[in-house]
Every structure is written in C-alpha cells, then in structure tokens.
PDB file of N, CA and C in Angstrom:
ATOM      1  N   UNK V   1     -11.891  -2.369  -3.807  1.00 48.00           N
ATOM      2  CA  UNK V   1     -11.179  -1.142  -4.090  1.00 48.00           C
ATOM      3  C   UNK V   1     -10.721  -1.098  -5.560  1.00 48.00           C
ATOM      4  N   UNK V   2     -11.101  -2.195  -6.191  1.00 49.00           N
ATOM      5  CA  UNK V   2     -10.180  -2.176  -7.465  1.00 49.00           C
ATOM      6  C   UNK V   2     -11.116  -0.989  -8.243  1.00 49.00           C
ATOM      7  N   UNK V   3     -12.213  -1.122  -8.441  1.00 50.00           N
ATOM      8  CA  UNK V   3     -12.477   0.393  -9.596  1.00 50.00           C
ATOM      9  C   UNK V   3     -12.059   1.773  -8.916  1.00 50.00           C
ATOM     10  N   UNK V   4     -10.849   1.704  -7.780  1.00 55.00           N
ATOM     11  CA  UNK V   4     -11.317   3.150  -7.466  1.00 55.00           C
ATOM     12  C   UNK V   4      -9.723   2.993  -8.451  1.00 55.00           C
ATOM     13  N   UNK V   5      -8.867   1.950  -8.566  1.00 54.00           N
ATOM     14  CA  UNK V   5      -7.047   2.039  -9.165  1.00 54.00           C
ATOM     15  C   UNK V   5      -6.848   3.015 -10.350  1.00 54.00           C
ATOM     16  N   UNK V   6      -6.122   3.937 -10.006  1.00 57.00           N
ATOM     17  CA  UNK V   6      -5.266   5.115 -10.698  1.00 57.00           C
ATOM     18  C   UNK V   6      -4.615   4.868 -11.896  1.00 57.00           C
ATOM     19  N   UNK V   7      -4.702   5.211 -13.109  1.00 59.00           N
ATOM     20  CA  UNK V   7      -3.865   4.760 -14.144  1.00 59.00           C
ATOM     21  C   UNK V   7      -2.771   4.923 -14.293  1.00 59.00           C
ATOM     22  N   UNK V   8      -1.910   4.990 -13.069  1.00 54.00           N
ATOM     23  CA  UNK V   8      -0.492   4.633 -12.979  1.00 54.00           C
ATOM     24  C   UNK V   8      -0.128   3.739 -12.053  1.00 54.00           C
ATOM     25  N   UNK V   9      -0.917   3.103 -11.788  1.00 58.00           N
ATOM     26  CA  UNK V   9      -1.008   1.818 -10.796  1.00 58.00           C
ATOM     27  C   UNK V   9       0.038   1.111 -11.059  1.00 58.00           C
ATOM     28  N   UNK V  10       0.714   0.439 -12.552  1.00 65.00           N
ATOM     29  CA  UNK V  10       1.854  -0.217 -12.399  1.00 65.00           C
ATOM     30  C   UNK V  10       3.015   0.608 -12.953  1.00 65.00           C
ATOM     31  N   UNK V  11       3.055   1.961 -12.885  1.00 67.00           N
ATOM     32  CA  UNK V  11       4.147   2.728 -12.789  1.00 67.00           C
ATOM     33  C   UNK V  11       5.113   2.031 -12.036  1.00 67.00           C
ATOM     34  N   UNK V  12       6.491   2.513 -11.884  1.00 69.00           N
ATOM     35  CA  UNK V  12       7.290   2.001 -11.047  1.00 69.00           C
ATOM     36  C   UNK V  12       7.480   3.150  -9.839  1.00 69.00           C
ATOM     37  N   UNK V  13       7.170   2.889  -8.739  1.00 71.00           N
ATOM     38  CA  UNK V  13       7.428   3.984  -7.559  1.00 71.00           C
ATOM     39  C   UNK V  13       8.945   5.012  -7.900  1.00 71.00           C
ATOM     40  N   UNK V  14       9.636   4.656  -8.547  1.00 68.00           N
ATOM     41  CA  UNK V  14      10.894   5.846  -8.636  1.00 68.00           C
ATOM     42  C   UNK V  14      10.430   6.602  -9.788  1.00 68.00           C
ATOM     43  N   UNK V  15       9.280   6.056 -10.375  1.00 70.00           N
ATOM     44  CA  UNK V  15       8.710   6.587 -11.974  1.00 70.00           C
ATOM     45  C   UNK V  15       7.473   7.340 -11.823  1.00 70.00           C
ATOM     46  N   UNK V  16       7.174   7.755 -10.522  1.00 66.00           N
ATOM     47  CA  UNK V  16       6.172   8.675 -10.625  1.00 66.00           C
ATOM     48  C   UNK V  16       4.856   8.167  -9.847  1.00 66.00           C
ATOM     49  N   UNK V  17       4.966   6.973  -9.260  1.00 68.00           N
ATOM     50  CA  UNK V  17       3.956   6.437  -8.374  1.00 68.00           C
ATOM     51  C   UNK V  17       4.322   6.681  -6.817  1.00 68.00           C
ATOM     52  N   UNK V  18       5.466   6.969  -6.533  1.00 71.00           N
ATOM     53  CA  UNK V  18       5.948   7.077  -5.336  1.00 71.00           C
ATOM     54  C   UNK V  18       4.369   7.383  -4.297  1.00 71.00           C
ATOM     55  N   UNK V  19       4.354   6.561  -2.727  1.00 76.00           N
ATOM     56  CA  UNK V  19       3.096   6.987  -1.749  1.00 76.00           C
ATOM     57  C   UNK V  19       1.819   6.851  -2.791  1.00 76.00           C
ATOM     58  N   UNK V  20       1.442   6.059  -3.522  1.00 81.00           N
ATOM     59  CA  UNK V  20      -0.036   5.982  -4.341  1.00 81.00           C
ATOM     60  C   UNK V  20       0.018   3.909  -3.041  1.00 81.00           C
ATOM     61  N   UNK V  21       0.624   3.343  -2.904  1.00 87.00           N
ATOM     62  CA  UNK V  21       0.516   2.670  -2.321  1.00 87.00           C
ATOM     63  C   UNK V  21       0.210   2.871  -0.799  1.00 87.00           C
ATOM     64  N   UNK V  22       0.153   4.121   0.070  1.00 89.00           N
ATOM     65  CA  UNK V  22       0.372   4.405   1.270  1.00 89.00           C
ATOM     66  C   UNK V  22      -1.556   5.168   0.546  1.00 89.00           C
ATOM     67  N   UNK V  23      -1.554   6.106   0.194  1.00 88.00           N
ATOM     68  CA  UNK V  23      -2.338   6.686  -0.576  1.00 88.00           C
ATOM     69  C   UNK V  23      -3.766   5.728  -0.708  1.00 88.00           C
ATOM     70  N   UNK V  24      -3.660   4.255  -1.291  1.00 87.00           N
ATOM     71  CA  UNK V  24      -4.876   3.270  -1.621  1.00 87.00           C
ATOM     72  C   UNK V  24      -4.561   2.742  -0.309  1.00 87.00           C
ATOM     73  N   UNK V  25      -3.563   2.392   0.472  1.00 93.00           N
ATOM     74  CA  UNK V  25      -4.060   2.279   2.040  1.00 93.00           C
ATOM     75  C   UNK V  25      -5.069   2.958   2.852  1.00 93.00           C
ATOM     76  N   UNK V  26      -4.661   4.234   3.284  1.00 94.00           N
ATOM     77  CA  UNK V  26      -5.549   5.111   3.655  1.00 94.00           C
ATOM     78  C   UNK V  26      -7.062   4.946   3.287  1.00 94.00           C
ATOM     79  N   UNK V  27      -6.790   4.916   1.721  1.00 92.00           N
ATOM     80  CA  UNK V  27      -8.876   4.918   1.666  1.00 92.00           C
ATOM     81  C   UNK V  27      -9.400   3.426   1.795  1.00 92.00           C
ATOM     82  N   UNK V  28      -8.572   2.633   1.998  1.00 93.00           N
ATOM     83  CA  UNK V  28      -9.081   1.013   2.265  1.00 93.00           C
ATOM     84  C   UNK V  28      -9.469   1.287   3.533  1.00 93.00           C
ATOM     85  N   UNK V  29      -8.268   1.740   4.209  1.00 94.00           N
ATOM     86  CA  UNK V  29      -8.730   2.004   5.763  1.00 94.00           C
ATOM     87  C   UNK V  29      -9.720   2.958   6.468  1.00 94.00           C
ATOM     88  N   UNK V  30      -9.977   3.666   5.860  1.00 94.00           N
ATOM     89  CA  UNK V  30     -11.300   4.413   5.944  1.00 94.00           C
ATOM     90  C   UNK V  30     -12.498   4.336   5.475  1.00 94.00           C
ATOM     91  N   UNK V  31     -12.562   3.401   4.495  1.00 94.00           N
ATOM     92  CA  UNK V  31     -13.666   2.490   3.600  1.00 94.00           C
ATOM     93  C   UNK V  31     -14.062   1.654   4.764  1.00 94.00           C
ATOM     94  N   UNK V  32     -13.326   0.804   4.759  1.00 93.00           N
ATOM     95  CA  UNK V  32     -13.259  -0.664   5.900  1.00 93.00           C
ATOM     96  C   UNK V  32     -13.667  -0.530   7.238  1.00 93.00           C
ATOM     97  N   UNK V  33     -12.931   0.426   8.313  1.00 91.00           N
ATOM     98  CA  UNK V  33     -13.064   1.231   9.532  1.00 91.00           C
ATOM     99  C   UNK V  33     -14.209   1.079   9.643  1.00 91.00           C
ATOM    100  N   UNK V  34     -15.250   1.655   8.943  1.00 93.00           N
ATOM    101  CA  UNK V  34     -16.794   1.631   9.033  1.00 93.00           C
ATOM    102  C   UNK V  34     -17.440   0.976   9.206  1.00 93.00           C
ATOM    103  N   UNK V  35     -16.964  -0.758   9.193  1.00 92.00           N
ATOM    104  CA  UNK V  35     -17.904  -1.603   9.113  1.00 92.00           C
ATOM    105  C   UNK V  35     -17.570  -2.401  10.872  1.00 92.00           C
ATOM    106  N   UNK V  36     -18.291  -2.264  11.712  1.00 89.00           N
ATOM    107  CA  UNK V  36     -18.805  -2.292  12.922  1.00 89.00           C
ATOM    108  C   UNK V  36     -18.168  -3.573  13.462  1.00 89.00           C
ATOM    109  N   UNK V  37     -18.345  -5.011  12.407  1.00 89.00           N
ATOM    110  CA  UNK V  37     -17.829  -6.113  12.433  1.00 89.00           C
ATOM    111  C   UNK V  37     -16.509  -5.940  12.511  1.00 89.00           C
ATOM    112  N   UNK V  38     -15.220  -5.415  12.262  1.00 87.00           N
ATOM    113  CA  UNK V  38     -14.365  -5.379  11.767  1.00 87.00           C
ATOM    114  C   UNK V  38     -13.938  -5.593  10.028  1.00 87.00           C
ATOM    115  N   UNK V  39     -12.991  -5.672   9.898  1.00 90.00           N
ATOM    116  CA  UNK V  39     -11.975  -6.256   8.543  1.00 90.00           C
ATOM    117  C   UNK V  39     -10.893  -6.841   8.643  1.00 90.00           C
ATOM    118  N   UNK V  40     -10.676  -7.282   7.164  1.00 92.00           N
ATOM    119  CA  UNK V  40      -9.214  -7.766   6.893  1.00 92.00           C
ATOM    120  C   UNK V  40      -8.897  -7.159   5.769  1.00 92.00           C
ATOM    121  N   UNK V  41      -7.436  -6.302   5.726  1.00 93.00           N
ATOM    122  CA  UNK V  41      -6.688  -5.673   5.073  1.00 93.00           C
ATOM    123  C   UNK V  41      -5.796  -6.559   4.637  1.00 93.00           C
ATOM    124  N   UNK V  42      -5.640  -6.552   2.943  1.00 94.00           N
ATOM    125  CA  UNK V  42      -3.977  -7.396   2.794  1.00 94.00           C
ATOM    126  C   UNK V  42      -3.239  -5.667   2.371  1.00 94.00           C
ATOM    127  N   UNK V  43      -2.209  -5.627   2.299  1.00 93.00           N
ATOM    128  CA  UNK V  43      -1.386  -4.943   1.595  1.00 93.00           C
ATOM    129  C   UNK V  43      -0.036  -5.361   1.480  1.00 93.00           C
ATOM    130  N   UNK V  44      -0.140  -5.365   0.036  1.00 89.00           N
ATOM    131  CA  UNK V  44       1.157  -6.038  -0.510  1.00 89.00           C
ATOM    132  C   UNK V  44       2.041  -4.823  -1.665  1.00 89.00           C
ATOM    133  N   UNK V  45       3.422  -4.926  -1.148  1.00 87.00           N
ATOM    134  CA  UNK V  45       4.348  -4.286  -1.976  1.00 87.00           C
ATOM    135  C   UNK V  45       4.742  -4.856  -2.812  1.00 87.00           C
ATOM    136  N   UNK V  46       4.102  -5.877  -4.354  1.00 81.00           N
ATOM    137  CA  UNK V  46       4.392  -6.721  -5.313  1.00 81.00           C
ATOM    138  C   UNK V  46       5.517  -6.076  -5.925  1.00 81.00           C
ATOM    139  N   UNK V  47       5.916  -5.068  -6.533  1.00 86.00           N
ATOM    140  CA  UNK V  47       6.631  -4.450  -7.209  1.00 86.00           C
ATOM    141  C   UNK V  47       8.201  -4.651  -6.706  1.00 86.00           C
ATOM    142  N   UNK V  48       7.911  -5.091  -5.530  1.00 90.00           N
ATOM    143  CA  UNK V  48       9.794  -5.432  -4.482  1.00 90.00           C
ATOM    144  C   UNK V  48      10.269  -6.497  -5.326  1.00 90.00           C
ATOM    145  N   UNK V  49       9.691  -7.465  -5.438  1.00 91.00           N
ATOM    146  CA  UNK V  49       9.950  -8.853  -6.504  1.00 91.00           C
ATOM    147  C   UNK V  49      10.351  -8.565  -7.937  1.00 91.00           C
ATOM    148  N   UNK V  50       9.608  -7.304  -8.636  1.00 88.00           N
ATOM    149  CA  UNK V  50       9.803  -7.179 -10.321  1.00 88.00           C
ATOM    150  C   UNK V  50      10.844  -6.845 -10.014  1.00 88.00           C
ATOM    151  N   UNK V  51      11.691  -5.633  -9.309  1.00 90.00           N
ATOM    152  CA  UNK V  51      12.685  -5.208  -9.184  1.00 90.00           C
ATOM    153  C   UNK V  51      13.940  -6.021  -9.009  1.00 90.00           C
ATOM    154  N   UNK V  52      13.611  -7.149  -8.312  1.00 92.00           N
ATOM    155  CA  UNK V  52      14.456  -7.764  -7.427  1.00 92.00           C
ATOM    156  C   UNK V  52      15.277  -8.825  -9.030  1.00 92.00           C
ATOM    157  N   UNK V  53      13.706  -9.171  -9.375  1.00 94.00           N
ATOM    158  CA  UNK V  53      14.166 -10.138 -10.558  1.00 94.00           C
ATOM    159  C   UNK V  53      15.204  -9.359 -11.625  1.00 94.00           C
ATOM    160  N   UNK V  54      15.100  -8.162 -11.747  1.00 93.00           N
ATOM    161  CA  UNK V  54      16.025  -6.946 -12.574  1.00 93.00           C
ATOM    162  C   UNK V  54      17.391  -7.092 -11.926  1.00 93.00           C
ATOM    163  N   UNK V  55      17.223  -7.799 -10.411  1.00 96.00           N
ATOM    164  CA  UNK V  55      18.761  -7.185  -9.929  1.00 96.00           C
ATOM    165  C   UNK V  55      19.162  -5.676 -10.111  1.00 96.00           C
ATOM    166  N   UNK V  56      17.564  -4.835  -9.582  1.00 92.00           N
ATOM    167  CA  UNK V  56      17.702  -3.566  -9.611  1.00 92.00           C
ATOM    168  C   UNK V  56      17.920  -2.412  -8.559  1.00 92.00           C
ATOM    169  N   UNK V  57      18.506  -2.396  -7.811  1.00 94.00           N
ATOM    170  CA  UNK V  57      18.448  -1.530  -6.330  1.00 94.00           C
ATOM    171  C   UNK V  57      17.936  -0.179  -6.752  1.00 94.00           C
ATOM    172  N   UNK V  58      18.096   0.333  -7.512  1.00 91.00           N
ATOM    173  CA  UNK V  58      17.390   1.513  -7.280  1.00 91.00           C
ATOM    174  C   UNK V  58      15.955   1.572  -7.104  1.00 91.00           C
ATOM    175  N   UNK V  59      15.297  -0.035  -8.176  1.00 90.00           N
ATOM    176  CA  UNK V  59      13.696  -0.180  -8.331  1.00 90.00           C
ATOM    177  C   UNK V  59      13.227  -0.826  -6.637  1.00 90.00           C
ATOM    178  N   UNK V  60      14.448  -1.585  -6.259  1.00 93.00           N
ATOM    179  CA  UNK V  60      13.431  -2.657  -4.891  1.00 93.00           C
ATOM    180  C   UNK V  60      13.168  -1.398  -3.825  1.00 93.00           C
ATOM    181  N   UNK V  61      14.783  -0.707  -3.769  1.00 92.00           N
ATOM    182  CA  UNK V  61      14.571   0.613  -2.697  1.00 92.00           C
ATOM    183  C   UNK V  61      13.494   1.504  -2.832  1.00 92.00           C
ATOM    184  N   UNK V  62      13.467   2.054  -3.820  1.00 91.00           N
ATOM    185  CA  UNK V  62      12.008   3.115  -4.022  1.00 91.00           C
ATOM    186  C   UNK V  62      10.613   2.196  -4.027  1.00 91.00           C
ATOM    187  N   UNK V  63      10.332   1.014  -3.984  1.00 90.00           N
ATOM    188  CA  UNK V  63       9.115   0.235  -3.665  1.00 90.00           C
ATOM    189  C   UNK V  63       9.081  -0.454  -2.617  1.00 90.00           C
ATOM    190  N   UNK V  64      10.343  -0.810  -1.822  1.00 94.00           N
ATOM    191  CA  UNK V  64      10.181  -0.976  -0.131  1.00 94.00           C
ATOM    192  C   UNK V  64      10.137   0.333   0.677  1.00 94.00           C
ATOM    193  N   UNK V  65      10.384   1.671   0.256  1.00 93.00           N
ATOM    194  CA  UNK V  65       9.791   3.144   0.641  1.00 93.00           C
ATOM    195  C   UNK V  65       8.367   3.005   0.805  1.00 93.00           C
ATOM    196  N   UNK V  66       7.851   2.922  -0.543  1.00 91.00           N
ATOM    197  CA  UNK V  66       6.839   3.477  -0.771  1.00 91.00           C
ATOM    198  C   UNK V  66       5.749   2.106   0.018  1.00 91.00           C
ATOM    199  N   UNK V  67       6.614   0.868  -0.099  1.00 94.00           N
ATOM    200  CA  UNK V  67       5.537   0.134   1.179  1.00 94.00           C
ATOM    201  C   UNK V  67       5.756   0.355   2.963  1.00 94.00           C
ATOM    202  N   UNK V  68       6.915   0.924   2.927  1.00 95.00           N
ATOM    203  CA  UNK V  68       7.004   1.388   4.500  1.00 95.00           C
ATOM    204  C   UNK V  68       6.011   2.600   4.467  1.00 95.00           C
ATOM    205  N   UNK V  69       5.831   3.404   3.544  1.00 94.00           N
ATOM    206  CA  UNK V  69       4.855   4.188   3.971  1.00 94.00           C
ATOM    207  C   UNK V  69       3.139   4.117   4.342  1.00 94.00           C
ATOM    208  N   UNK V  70       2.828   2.592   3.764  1.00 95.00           N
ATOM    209  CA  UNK V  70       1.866   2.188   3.755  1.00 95.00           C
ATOM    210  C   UNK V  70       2.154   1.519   4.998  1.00 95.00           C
ATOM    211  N   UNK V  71       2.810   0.858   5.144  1.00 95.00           N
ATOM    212  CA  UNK V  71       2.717  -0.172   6.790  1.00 95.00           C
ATOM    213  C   UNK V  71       2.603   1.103   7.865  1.00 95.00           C
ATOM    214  N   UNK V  72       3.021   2.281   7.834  1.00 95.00           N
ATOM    215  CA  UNK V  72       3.086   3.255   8.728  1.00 95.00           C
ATOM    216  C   UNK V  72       1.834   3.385   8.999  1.00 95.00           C
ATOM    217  N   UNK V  73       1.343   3.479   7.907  1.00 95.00           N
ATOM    218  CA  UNK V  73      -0.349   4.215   8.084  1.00 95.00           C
ATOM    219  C   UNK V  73      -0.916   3.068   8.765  1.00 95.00           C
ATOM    220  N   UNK V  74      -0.733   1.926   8.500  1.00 94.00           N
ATOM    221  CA  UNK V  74      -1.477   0.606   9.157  1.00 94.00           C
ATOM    222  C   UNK V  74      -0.696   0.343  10.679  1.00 94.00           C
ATOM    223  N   UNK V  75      -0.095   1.157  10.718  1.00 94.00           N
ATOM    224  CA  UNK V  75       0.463   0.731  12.279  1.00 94.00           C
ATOM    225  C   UNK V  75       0.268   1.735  12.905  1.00 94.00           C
ATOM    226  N   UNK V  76      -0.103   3.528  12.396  1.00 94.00           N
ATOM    227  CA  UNK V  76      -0.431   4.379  13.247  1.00 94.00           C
ATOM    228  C   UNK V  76      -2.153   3.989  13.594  1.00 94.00           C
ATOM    229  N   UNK V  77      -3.007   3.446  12.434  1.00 93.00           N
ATOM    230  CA  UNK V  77      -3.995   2.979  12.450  1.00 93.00           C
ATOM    231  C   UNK V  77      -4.411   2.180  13.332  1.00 93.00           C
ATOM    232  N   UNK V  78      -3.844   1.054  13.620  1.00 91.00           N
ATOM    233  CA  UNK V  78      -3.867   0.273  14.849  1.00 91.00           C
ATOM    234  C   UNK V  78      -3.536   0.307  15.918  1.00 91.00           C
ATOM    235  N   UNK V  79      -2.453   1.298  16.261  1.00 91.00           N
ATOM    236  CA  UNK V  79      -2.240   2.123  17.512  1.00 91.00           C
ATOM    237  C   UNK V  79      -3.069   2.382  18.076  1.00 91.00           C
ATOM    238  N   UNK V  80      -3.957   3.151  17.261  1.00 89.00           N
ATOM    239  CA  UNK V  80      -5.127   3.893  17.958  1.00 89.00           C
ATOM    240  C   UNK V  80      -6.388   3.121  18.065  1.00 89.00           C
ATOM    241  N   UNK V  81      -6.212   1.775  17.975  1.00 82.00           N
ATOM    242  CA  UNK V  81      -7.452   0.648  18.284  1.00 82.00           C
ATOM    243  C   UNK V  81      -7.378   0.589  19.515  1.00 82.00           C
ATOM    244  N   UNK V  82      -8.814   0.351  20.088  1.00 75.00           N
ATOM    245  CA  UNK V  82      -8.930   0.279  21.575  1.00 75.00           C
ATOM    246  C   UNK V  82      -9.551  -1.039  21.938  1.00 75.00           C
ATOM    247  N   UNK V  83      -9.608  -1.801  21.058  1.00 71.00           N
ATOM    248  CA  UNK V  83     -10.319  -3.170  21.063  1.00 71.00           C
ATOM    249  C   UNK V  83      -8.726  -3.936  20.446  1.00 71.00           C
ATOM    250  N   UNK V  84      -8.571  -5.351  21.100  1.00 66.00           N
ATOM    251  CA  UNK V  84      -7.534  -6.172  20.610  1.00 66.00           C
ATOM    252  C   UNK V  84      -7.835  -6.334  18.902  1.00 66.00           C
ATOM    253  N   UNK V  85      -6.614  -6.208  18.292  1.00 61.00           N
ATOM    254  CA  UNK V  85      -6.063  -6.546  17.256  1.00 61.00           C
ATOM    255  C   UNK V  85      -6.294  -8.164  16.877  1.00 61.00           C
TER     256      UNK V  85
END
C-alpha cells in the first residue's frame, strides 16, 4: 500500500489528517478481501507515541480518534466474516 500514501501522511490528525488512517484501512481491506487465501492486516496508530512523548493531550486524543476509527472499520469488517477469524 505504500505508493498509494497521501502527502499528508505525517500530518498530525488534529492538523488536517483526521480519518486518512480509517480511510488507508478501508482500501487495504478491500485490496486484501480479494485474495481467496485470506490476509494479514497490521494497523498501527504510531502517531499516539509522538504525542505522548510531547506530553500532549490534545495530539494523543485526536490520533487515538482517528485510530478508533480505523479499528471500527476492521471490526465491522470482521463481523461480517462467515468463516472463523
């Protein structure tokens, strides 16, 4: 997935990236979905840590958002699996 990354990829989610992480979920998961074998998805909210090291709450909160919105999509996603997880 990396040549499809947006040139605000290391924006900060309160800075204008907000859901681009929920956003490159989705098309992983619809990329991936396709392949008959299954997959393995990582998704990681790295940006919780830069913040954290700032001792910044406004930065960790708006990038644990914007990764709950991505775990959503991966858990409405798997909901709807009819084969074990």
């Amino acid at each position: 997935m990396l040549p499809f990354w947006p040139e605000n990829i290391c924006q900060k989610a309160a800075d204008g990236r907000q859901g681009l992480l929920s956003e490159m979920t989705g098309k992983a998961i619809e990329t991936l979905s396709k392949n008959k074998n299954g997959f393995v998805l990582v998704v990681e909210g790295s940006m919780i840590d830069w913040g954290a090291h700032e001792n910044n709450l406004e930065y960790v909160t708006a990038e644990m958002i914007d990764l709950d919105q991505a775990v959503e999509l991966l858990l409405d996603f798997a909901s709807e699996m009819t084969i074990p997880l």
